[in-house]
PDB file of C-alpha atoms in Angstrom:
ATOM      1  CA  MET A   5      -5.467  92.044  73.750  1.00 60.00           C
ATOM      2  CA  CYS A   6      -3.927  93.192  76.587  1.00 55.00           C
ATOM      3  CA  ALA A   7      -1.933  91.810  80.010  1.00 49.00           C
ATOM      4  CA  ALA A   8      -4.491  93.560  82.818  1.00 45.00           C
ATOM      5  CA  ALA A   9      -2.628  88.626  90.403  1.00 37.00           C
ATOM      6  CA  THR A  10      -1.581  87.256  95.543  1.00 42.00           C
ATOM      7  CA  ALA A  11      -0.104  83.727  94.341  1.00 43.00           C
ATOM      8  CA  THR A  12       2.107  81.490  96.735  1.00 53.00           C
ATOM      9  CA  SER A  13       0.507  78.548  96.049  1.00 67.00           C
ATOM     10  CA  PRO A  14       1.986  76.453  92.964  1.00 86.00           C
ATOM     11  CA  VAL A  15       0.683  77.348  89.871  1.00 91.00           C
ATOM     12  CA  ARG A  16      -0.577  74.058  87.034  1.00 94.00           C
ATOM     13  CA  TYR A  17      -0.175  75.505  83.284  1.00 96.00           C
ATOM     14  CA  ARG A  18      -2.742  73.552  81.295  1.00 96.00           C
ATOM     15  CA  PRO A  19      -3.925  74.304  77.420  1.00 97.00           C
ATOM     16  CA  LEU A  20      -7.284  75.706  77.214  1.00 98.00           C
ATOM     17  CA  ILE A  21     -10.666  73.555  78.037  1.00 98.00           C
ATOM     18  CA  TRP A  22     -13.917  74.908  77.275  1.00 97.00           C
ATOM     19  CA  ASN A  23     -15.309  74.782  80.780  1.00 96.00           C
ATOM     20  CA  ASP A  24     -12.664  77.501  81.012  1.00 97.00           C
ATOM     21  CA  ILE A  25     -14.781  80.307  79.445  1.00 97.00           C
ATOM     22  CA  ASP A  26     -16.687  81.440  82.293  1.00 97.00           C
ATOM     23  CA  LYS A  27     -13.916  81.897  84.759  1.00 96.00           C
ATOM     24  CA  ILE A  28     -11.911  84.258  81.727  1.00 97.00           C
ATOM     25  CA  ILE A  29     -15.156  85.968  81.119  1.00 96.00           C
ATOM     26  CA  GLN A  30     -15.370  86.697  84.640  1.00 95.00           C
ATOM     27  CA  THR A  31     -11.655  87.787  85.086  1.00 95.00           C
ATOM     28  CA  PHE A  32     -12.429  89.904  81.787  1.00 95.00           C
ATOM     29  CA  ASP A  33     -15.348  91.897  83.452  1.00 93.00           C
ATOM     30  CA  ASP A  34     -13.544  92.522  86.668  1.00 92.00           C
ATOM     31  CA  THR A  35     -10.603  93.716  84.317  1.00 90.00           C
ATOM     32  CA  TRP A  36     -12.602  95.966  81.616  1.00 88.00           C
ATOM     33  CA  GLY A  37     -16.005  95.786  82.217  1.00 83.00           C
ATOM     34  CA  ASN A  38     -17.081  99.164  83.994  1.00 71.00           C
ATOM     35  CA  TRP A  39     -16.766 101.748  81.429  1.00 68.00           C
ATOM     36  CA  GLY A  40     -18.917 102.464  78.932  1.00 71.00           C
ATOM     37  CA  VAL A  41     -23.363 102.272  78.751  1.00 69.00           C
ATOM     38  CA  THR A  42     -22.348  98.169  80.221  1.00 73.00           C
ATOM     39  CA  GLY A  43     -20.399  99.238  82.892  1.00 72.00           C
ATOM     40  CA  GLY A  44     -22.457  98.652  86.531  1.00 74.00           C
ATOM     41  CA  ARG A  45     -25.456  97.077  84.567  1.00 84.00           C
ATOM     42  CA  PRO A  46     -25.891  93.065  84.058  1.00 86.00           C
ATOM     43  CA  GLU A  47     -25.277  93.790  80.560  1.00 92.00           C
ATOM     44  CA  SER A  48     -21.344  94.374  81.282  1.00 92.00           C
ATOM     45  CA  TRP A  49     -20.588  90.682  81.483  1.00 94.00           C
ATOM     46  CA  LEU A  50     -22.457  90.111  78.363  1.00 95.00           C
ATOM     47  CA  LEU A  51     -20.232  92.608  76.497  1.00 95.00           C
ATOM     48  CA  SER A  52     -17.775  91.325  78.382  1.00 95.00           C
ATOM     49  CA  LYS A  53     -18.108  87.558  76.584  1.00 97.00           C
ATOM     50  CA  HIS A  54     -18.778  88.716  73.438  1.00 97.00           C
ATOM     51  CA  PHE A  55     -15.618  90.209  73.537  1.00 97.00           C
ATOM     52  CA  VAL A  56     -13.756  86.744  74.829  1.00 98.00           C
ATOM     53  CA  MET A  57     -15.806  85.077  72.153  1.00 98.00           C
ATOM     54  CA  HIS A  58     -14.489  87.428  69.706  1.00 98.00           C
ATOM     55  CA  TYR A  59     -10.936  86.393  70.624  1.00 98.00           C
ATOM     56  CA  LEU A  60     -11.684  82.858  71.137  1.00 98.00           C
ATOM     57  CA  GLU A  61     -13.474  82.770  67.401  1.00 98.00           C
ATOM     58  CA  PRO A  62     -10.246  82.478  65.468  1.00 98.00           C
ATOM     59  CA  ALA A  63      -8.142  81.443  68.477  1.00 98.00           C
ATOM     60  CA  THR A  64      -5.624  77.909  67.586  1.00 98.00           C
ATOM     61  CA  ARG A  65      -4.241  77.768  70.986  1.00 98.00           C
ATOM     62  CA  GLY A  66      -4.830  78.758  74.444  1.00 98.00           C
ATOM     63  CA  ASP A  67      -3.230  78.320  78.068  1.00 98.00           C
ATOM     64  CA  VAL A  68      -4.457  78.503  81.221  1.00 97.00           C
ATOM     65  CA  ALA A  69      -2.635  79.124  84.219  1.00 96.00           C
ATOM     66  CA  GLU A  70      -4.608  78.293  87.541  1.00 95.00           C
ATOM     67  CA  THR A  71      -3.633  77.121  91.323  1.00 92.00           C
ATOM     68  CA  ALA A  72      -3.733  73.715  92.072  1.00 88.00           C
ATOM     69  CA  ASP A  73      -7.081  73.787  93.749  1.00 89.00           C
ATOM     70  CA  GLY A  74      -8.480  75.395  90.539  1.00 90.00           C
ATOM     71  CA  HIS A  75      -8.251  78.953  90.974  1.00 92.00           C
ATOM     72  CA  PHE A  76      -8.014  81.045  88.071  1.00 95.00           C
ATOM     73  CA  MET A  77      -4.812  82.790  87.464  1.00 94.00           C
ATOM     74  CA  GLY A  78      -4.767  83.670  83.624  1.00 96.00           C
ATOM     75  CA  VAL A  79      -4.819  82.577  80.343  1.00 97.00           C
ATOM     76  CA  THR A  80      -3.108  82.969  76.458  1.00 98.00           C
ATOM     77  CA  LEU A  81      -5.293  82.643  73.352  1.00 98.00           C
ATOM     78  CA  ALA A  82      -3.420  82.581  69.777  1.00 98.00           C
ATOM     79  CA  ARG A  83      -4.269  81.972  67.056  1.00 98.00           C
ATOM     80  CA  VAL A  84      -1.043  80.447  64.739  1.00 98.00           C
ATOM     81  CA  VAL A  85      -1.802  80.764  60.213  1.00 98.00           C
ATOM     82  CA  GLY A  86      -2.902  77.334  59.452  1.00 97.00           C
ATOM     83  CA  GLU A  87      -3.820  75.608  62.400  1.00 98.00           C
ATOM     84  CA  PRO A  88      -7.208  74.771  63.058  1.00 98.00           C
ATOM     85  CA  VAL A  89      -9.135  76.816  65.443  1.00 98.00           C
ATOM     86  CA  LEU A  90      -9.913  75.295  69.077  1.00 98.00           C
ATOM     87  CA  PHE A  91     -13.505  75.509  69.176  1.00 98.00           C
ATOM     88  CA  PRO A  92     -15.444  75.988  66.094  1.00 97.00           C
ATOM     89  CA  ASN A  93     -18.846  76.522  67.925  1.00 97.00           C
ATOM     90  CA  ALA A  94     -16.990  80.105  69.419  1.00 98.00           C
ATOM     91  CA  SER A  95     -18.703  81.514  66.331  1.00 98.00           C
ATOM     92  CA  GLU A  96     -21.912  80.451  66.934  1.00 98.00           C
ATOM     93  CA  GLU A  97     -21.936  81.144  70.854  1.00 98.00           C
ATOM     94  CA  LEU A  98     -20.816  84.328  69.972  1.00 98.00           C
ATOM     95  CA  ASP A  99     -23.754  85.493  67.370  1.00 98.00           C
ATOM     96  CA  ARG A 100     -26.326  83.783  70.297  1.00 98.00           C
ATOM     97  CA  VAL A 101     -24.305  86.174  72.815  1.00 98.00           C
ATOM     98  CA  ASP A 102     -24.922  89.515  70.668  1.00 98.00           C
ATOM     99  CA  ARG A 103     -28.760  89.055  69.885  1.00 98.00           C
ATOM    100  CA  GLU A 104     -28.897  88.376  73.309  1.00 97.00           C
ATOM    101  CA  LEU A 105     -26.978  91.537  73.608  1.00 96.00           C
ATOM    102  CA  ASN A 106     -29.190  93.751  70.749  1.00 97.00           C
ATOM    103  CA  ALA A 107     -32.417  92.392  73.204  1.00 97.00           C
ATOM    104  CA  THR A 108     -31.461  95.358  75.295  1.00 95.00           C
ATOM    105  CA  GLU A 109     -31.032  99.200  74.973  1.00 93.00           C
ATOM    106  CA  HIS A 110     -28.120  99.640  76.896  1.00 91.00           C
ATOM    107  CA  GLY A 111     -26.265  95.932  75.180  1.00 93.00           C
ATOM    108  CA  ALA A 112     -27.374  97.483  72.389  1.00 94.00           C
ATOM    109  CA  MET A 113     -25.798 100.507  72.355  1.00 90.00           C
ATOM    110  CA  GLY A 114     -22.434  98.782  74.347  1.00 90.00           C
ATOM    111  CA  LEU A 115     -22.741  96.035  71.168  1.00 94.00           C
ATOM    112  CA  LYS A 116     -22.778  98.741  68.483  1.00 91.00           C
ATOM    113  CA  ASP A 117     -19.592 101.164  70.197  1.00 89.00           C
ATOM    114  CA  THR A 118     -17.623  97.010  70.168  1.00 92.00           C
ATOM    115  CA  LEU A 119     -18.520  96.251  66.367  1.00 94.00           C
ATOM    116  CA  HIS A 120     -17.220  99.950  65.379  1.00 92.00           C
ATOM    117  CA  TRP A 121     -14.089  99.637  67.790  1.00 92.00           C
ATOM    118  CA  HIS A 122     -13.744  96.191  66.254  1.00 96.00           C
ATOM    119  CA  ALA A 123     -14.013  97.789  62.797  1.00 96.00           C
ATOM    120  CA  ILE A 124     -10.729 100.996  63.856  1.00 95.00           C
ATOM    121  CA  GLU A 125      -9.056  97.710  64.682  1.00 97.00           C
ATOM    122  CA  THR A 126      -9.664  95.779  60.883  1.00 98.00           C
ATOM    123  CA  ASP A 127      -8.828  99.720  59.131  1.00 97.00           C
ATOM    124  CA  MET A 128      -5.154  99.054  61.684  1.00 97.00           C
ATOM    125  CA  GLU A 129      -4.579  95.953  60.363  1.00 98.00           C
ATOM    126  CA  ASN A 130      -5.064  97.019  56.985  1.00 98.00           C
ATOM    127  CA  ALA A 131      -3.071 100.012  56.498  1.00 98.00           C
ATOM    128  CA  VAL A 132       0.223  98.207  58.035  1.00 98.00           C
ATOM    129  CA  GLY A 133      -0.032  95.163  56.545  1.00 98.00           C
ATOM    130  CA  VAL A 134       0.696  93.522  59.342  1.00 98.00           C
ATOM    131  CA  ASN A 135      -0.794  90.079  58.490  1.00 97.00           C
ATOM    132  CA  GLU A 136       1.266  90.123  55.332  1.00 97.00           C
ATOM    133  CA  SER A 137       4.399  90.494  57.291  1.00 97.00           C
ATOM    134  CA  THR A 138       3.031  88.056  59.965  1.00 98.00           C
ATOM    135  CA  GLN A 139       2.580  84.282  60.881  1.00 98.00           C
ATOM    136  CA  ALA A 140       0.293  84.628  64.230  1.00 98.00           C
ATOM    137  CA  GLU A 141      -1.840  86.479  66.235  1.00 98.00           C
ATOM    138  CA  VAL A 142      -1.697  87.589  70.218  1.00 98.00           C
ATOM    139  CA  GLU A 143      -5.481  87.098  70.839  1.00 98.00           C
ATOM    140  CA  LEU A 144      -5.817  87.541  74.471  1.00 97.00           C
ATOM    141  CA  PHE A 145      -3.437  87.553  77.292  1.00 97.00           C
ATOM    142  CA  LEU A 146      -4.972  88.631  80.769  1.00 95.00           C
ATOM    143  CA  VAL A 147      -3.862  87.579  84.441  1.00 93.00           C
ATOM    144  CA  ALA A 148      -5.852  88.044  86.879  1.00 90.00           C
ATOM    145  CA  ALA A 149      -5.583  90.358  89.394  1.00 85.00           C
ATOM    146  CA  ASP A 150      -4.480  88.923  91.952  1.00 85.00           C
ATOM    147  CA  ALA A 151      -1.815  86.376  90.275  1.00 81.00           C
ATOM    148  CA  ARG A 152       0.201  90.126  88.675  1.00 78.00           C
ATOM    149  CA  GLY A 153       3.569  90.203  90.012  1.00 78.00           C
ATOM    150  CA  HIS A 154       4.385  86.550  90.933  1.00 78.00           C
ATOM    151  CA  GLY A 155       5.390  84.893  87.264  1.00 87.00           C
ATOM    152  CA  VAL A 156       2.472  84.227  86.250  1.00 93.00           C
ATOM    153  CA  GLY A 157       2.064  86.405  83.174  1.00 92.00           C
ATOM    154  CA  GLY A 158       5.776  85.683  82.183  1.00 93.00           C
ATOM    155  CA  THR A 159       5.766  82.042  82.157  1.00 94.00           C
ATOM    156  CA  LEU A 160       2.340  82.047  80.225  1.00 96.00           C
ATOM    157  CA  TRP A 161       3.986  84.450  77.696  1.00 96.00           C
ATOM    158  CA  ARG A 162       7.114  81.899  77.338  1.00 95.00           C
ATOM    159  CA  ARG A 163       5.217  78.822  76.790  1.00 96.00           C
ATOM    160  CA  MET A 164       3.019  80.634  73.434  1.00 97.00           C
ATOM    161  CA  MET A 165       6.716  81.596  72.362  1.00 96.00           C
ATOM    162  CA  THR A 166       7.207  78.627  72.871  1.00 96.00           C
ATOM    163  CA  HIS A 167       4.352  77.649  70.397  1.00 97.00           C
ATOM    164  CA  PHE A 168       4.934  79.985  68.332  1.00 97.00           C
ATOM    165  CA  ALA A 169       8.876  79.225  67.664  1.00 96.00           C
ATOM    166  CA  GLU A 170       7.199  74.892  67.352  1.00 95.00           C
ATOM    167  CA  HIS A 171       5.387  76.394  64.458  1.00 96.00           C
ATOM    168  CA  GLY A 172       7.032  78.027  62.431  1.00 95.00           C
ATOM    169  CA  VAL A 173       6.171  81.631  63.303  1.00 97.00           C
ATOM    170  CA  ARG A 174       8.374  83.882  63.010  1.00 96.00           C
ATOM    171  CA  ARG A 175       6.876  87.624  63.163  1.00 98.00           C
ATOM    172  CA  TYR A 176       4.111  87.476  65.417  1.00 98.00           C
ATOM    173  CA  TYR A 177       1.393  90.659  66.669  1.00 98.00           C
ATOM    174  CA  LEU A 178      -1.255  91.474  68.843  1.00 98.00           C
ATOM    175  CA  HIS A 179      -3.611  94.704  69.501  1.00 97.00           C
ATOM    176  CA  THR A 180      -3.424  96.726  72.121  1.00 96.00           C
ATOM    177  CA  ASP A 181      -3.992  99.733  73.839  1.00 93.00           C
ATOM    178  CA  SER A 182      -4.066 102.288  76.757  1.00 89.00           C
ATOM    179  CA  SER A 183      -5.948 100.769  78.932  1.00 85.00           C
ATOM    180  CA  CYS A 184      -3.194  98.199  79.044  1.00 86.00           C
ATOM    181  CA  ASP A 185       0.400  98.149  80.638  1.00 84.00           C
ATOM    182  CA  VAL A 186       1.750  98.609  76.612  1.00 89.00           C
ATOM    183  CA  GLY A 187       5.383  98.888  78.925  1.00 89.00           C
ATOM    184  CA  TYR A 188       5.219  95.074  79.499  1.00 90.00           C
ATOM    185  CA  TYR A 189       5.398  94.928  75.177  1.00 93.00           C
ATOM    186  CA  ASP A 190       7.894  97.994  75.223  1.00 92.00           C
ATOM    187  CA  HIS A 191      10.192  95.561  77.345  1.00 90.00           C
ATOM    188  CA  LYS A 192       9.201  92.475  75.852  1.00 91.00           C
ATOM    189  CA  GLY A 193      11.454  93.930  72.090  1.00 93.00           C
ATOM    190  CA  LEU A 194       8.364  94.735  70.017  1.00 96.00           C
ATOM    191  CA  ASP A 195       7.928  96.925  67.543  1.00 97.00           C
ATOM    192  CA  ARG A 196       4.461  99.749  67.377  1.00 97.00           C
ATOM    193  CA  VAL A 197       4.039  99.472  64.082  1.00 98.00           C
ATOM    194  CA  ALA A 198       0.074 101.040  64.600  1.00 98.00           C
ATOM    195  CA  GLU A 199      -0.567 103.913  66.780  1.00 97.00           C
ATOM    196  CA  ARG A 200      -4.840 105.782  67.400  1.00 95.00           C
ATOM    197  CA  TYR A 201      -4.774 108.432  69.212  1.00 93.00           C
ATOM    198  CA  ALA A 202      -8.202 109.612  70.750  1.00 89.00           C
ATOM    199  CA  LYS A 203      -7.367 112.630  70.963  1.00 89.00           C
ATOM    200  CA  ASP A 204      -7.196 112.566  67.189  1.00 91.00           C
ATOM    201  CA  HIS A 205     -10.245 111.285  66.445  1.00 87.00           C
ATOM    202  CA  PRO A 206     -13.098 113.238  68.527  1.00 83.00           C
ATOM    203  CA  GLU A 207     -16.180 112.091  66.173  1.00 78.00           C
ATOM    204  CA  ASP A 208     -15.261 108.977  68.319  1.00 76.00           C
ATOM    205  CA  ASN A 209     -16.776 110.364  71.674  1.00 66.00           C
ATOM    206  CA  ARG A 210     -20.214 110.145  70.502  1.00 56.00           C
ATOM    207  CA  LEU A 211     -19.658 105.969  72.061  1.00 53.00           C
ATOM    208  CA  GLY A 212     -21.141 105.438  74.932  1.00 50.00           C
ATOM    209  CA  GLN A 213     -17.369 105.942  76.949  1.00 54.00           C
ATOM    210  CA  GLU A 214     -16.756 110.111  76.981  1.00 60.00           C
ATOM    211  CA  THR A 215     -13.162 108.540  75.093  1.00 71.00           C
ATOM    212  CA  MET A 216     -12.141 105.623  73.648  1.00 79.00           C
ATOM    213  CA  ASP A 217      -8.554 104.200  74.838  1.00 87.00           C
ATOM    214  CA  ASP A 218      -5.327 104.956  72.363  1.00 92.00           C
ATOM    215  CA  ILE A 219      -5.461 101.777  70.634  1.00 95.00           C
ATOM    216  CA  PHE A 220      -1.978 100.452  68.929  1.00 97.00           C
ATOM    217  CA  ILE A 221      -0.554  97.306  67.077  1.00 98.00           C
ATOM    218  CA  TYR A 222       2.803  95.707  68.303  1.00 98.00           C
ATOM    219  CA  ALA A 223       4.646  93.478  66.509  1.00 98.00           C
ATOM    220  CA  GLY A 224       7.243  91.098  67.277  1.00 97.00           C
ATOM    221  CA  ASP A 225      10.151  88.576  66.251  1.00 97.00           C
ATOM    222  CA  VAL A 226       9.212  84.761  67.960  1.00 96.00           C
ATOM    223  CA  PRO A 227      12.911  84.774  70.285  1.00 91.00           C
ATOM    224  CA  ALA A 228      15.038  81.675  70.262  1.00 82.00           C
ATOM    225  CA  ILE A 229      13.874  80.749  73.908  1.00 66.00           C
ATOM    226  CA  GLY A 230      12.365  77.669  75.718  1.00 48.00           C
ATOM    227  CA  LEU A 231      10.801  76.245  78.807  1.00 45.00           C
ATOM    228  CA  GLY A 232      12.673  73.508  78.549  1.00 46.00           C
ATOM    229  CA  ASN A 233      10.327  70.318  79.347  1.00 44.00           C
ATOM    230  CA  HIS A 234       6.993  73.137  78.592  1.00 43.00           C
ATOM    231  CA  GLU A 235       5.245  70.482  78.603  1.00 41.00           C
ATOM    232  CA  ASN A 236       5.394  69.956  82.480  1.00 42.00           C
ATOM    233  CA  HIS A 237       1.735  70.981  83.763  1.00 37.00           C
ATOM    234  CA  GLU A 238       3.159  71.699  87.467  1.00 34.00           C
ATOM    235  CA  GLU A 239       5.079  75.346  87.649  1.00 38.00           C
ATOM    236  CA  ALA A 240       5.824  76.858  91.418  1.00 31.00           C
ATOM    237  CA  ALA A 241       4.548  80.586  90.615  1.00 31.00           C
ATOM    238  CA  LYS A 242       7.807  82.621  91.053  1.00 28.00           C
TER     239      LYS A 242
END
């Protein structure tokens, strides 16, 4: 999923812990929650939680950026093939969230739309065989609105690439869509290996949104880069 913020104080980068999840959900909801049948409703936060748990469930790596006083600035979630998942309990939590969504009319409609979206992404993966040609996936790349333009996203990205390199990943992929700054991935030199334009699929307009976003899969080679001492948890924002 895509990168979505003013950061003038030092930013700390550290591994994700379970207590970070609510901050990630809130930032996800602030960024993408005001859409579809749940937009502006209490179910919006639950649907955002579904998305975060969906990305967290297979994740084997998580990095968080925060200010010295604990203000959340951004996160990356990634999956490296063969590595153990971060939180085995994420699957159970995802099931619980889905049951809660299904308990209300708008929640059930929003979940139906979302599961349709997930199915489209899986079909796109299978059509181009991207899981056979890569060793990792970027599950979520999210930068808070008040951290953009201050180097937070760039540092999170470099840390993730360093992690990939250290674990033998040669090529990785990610899903994104037209609600995101896909130009970031073009700038990074990734290849757009699959694309699905909403205008070509009017059958999807029956969903809670007026139209779906255009959906893309990008893939890229892991660059020969490093952060130097990337285990240093205190880095100044650029």
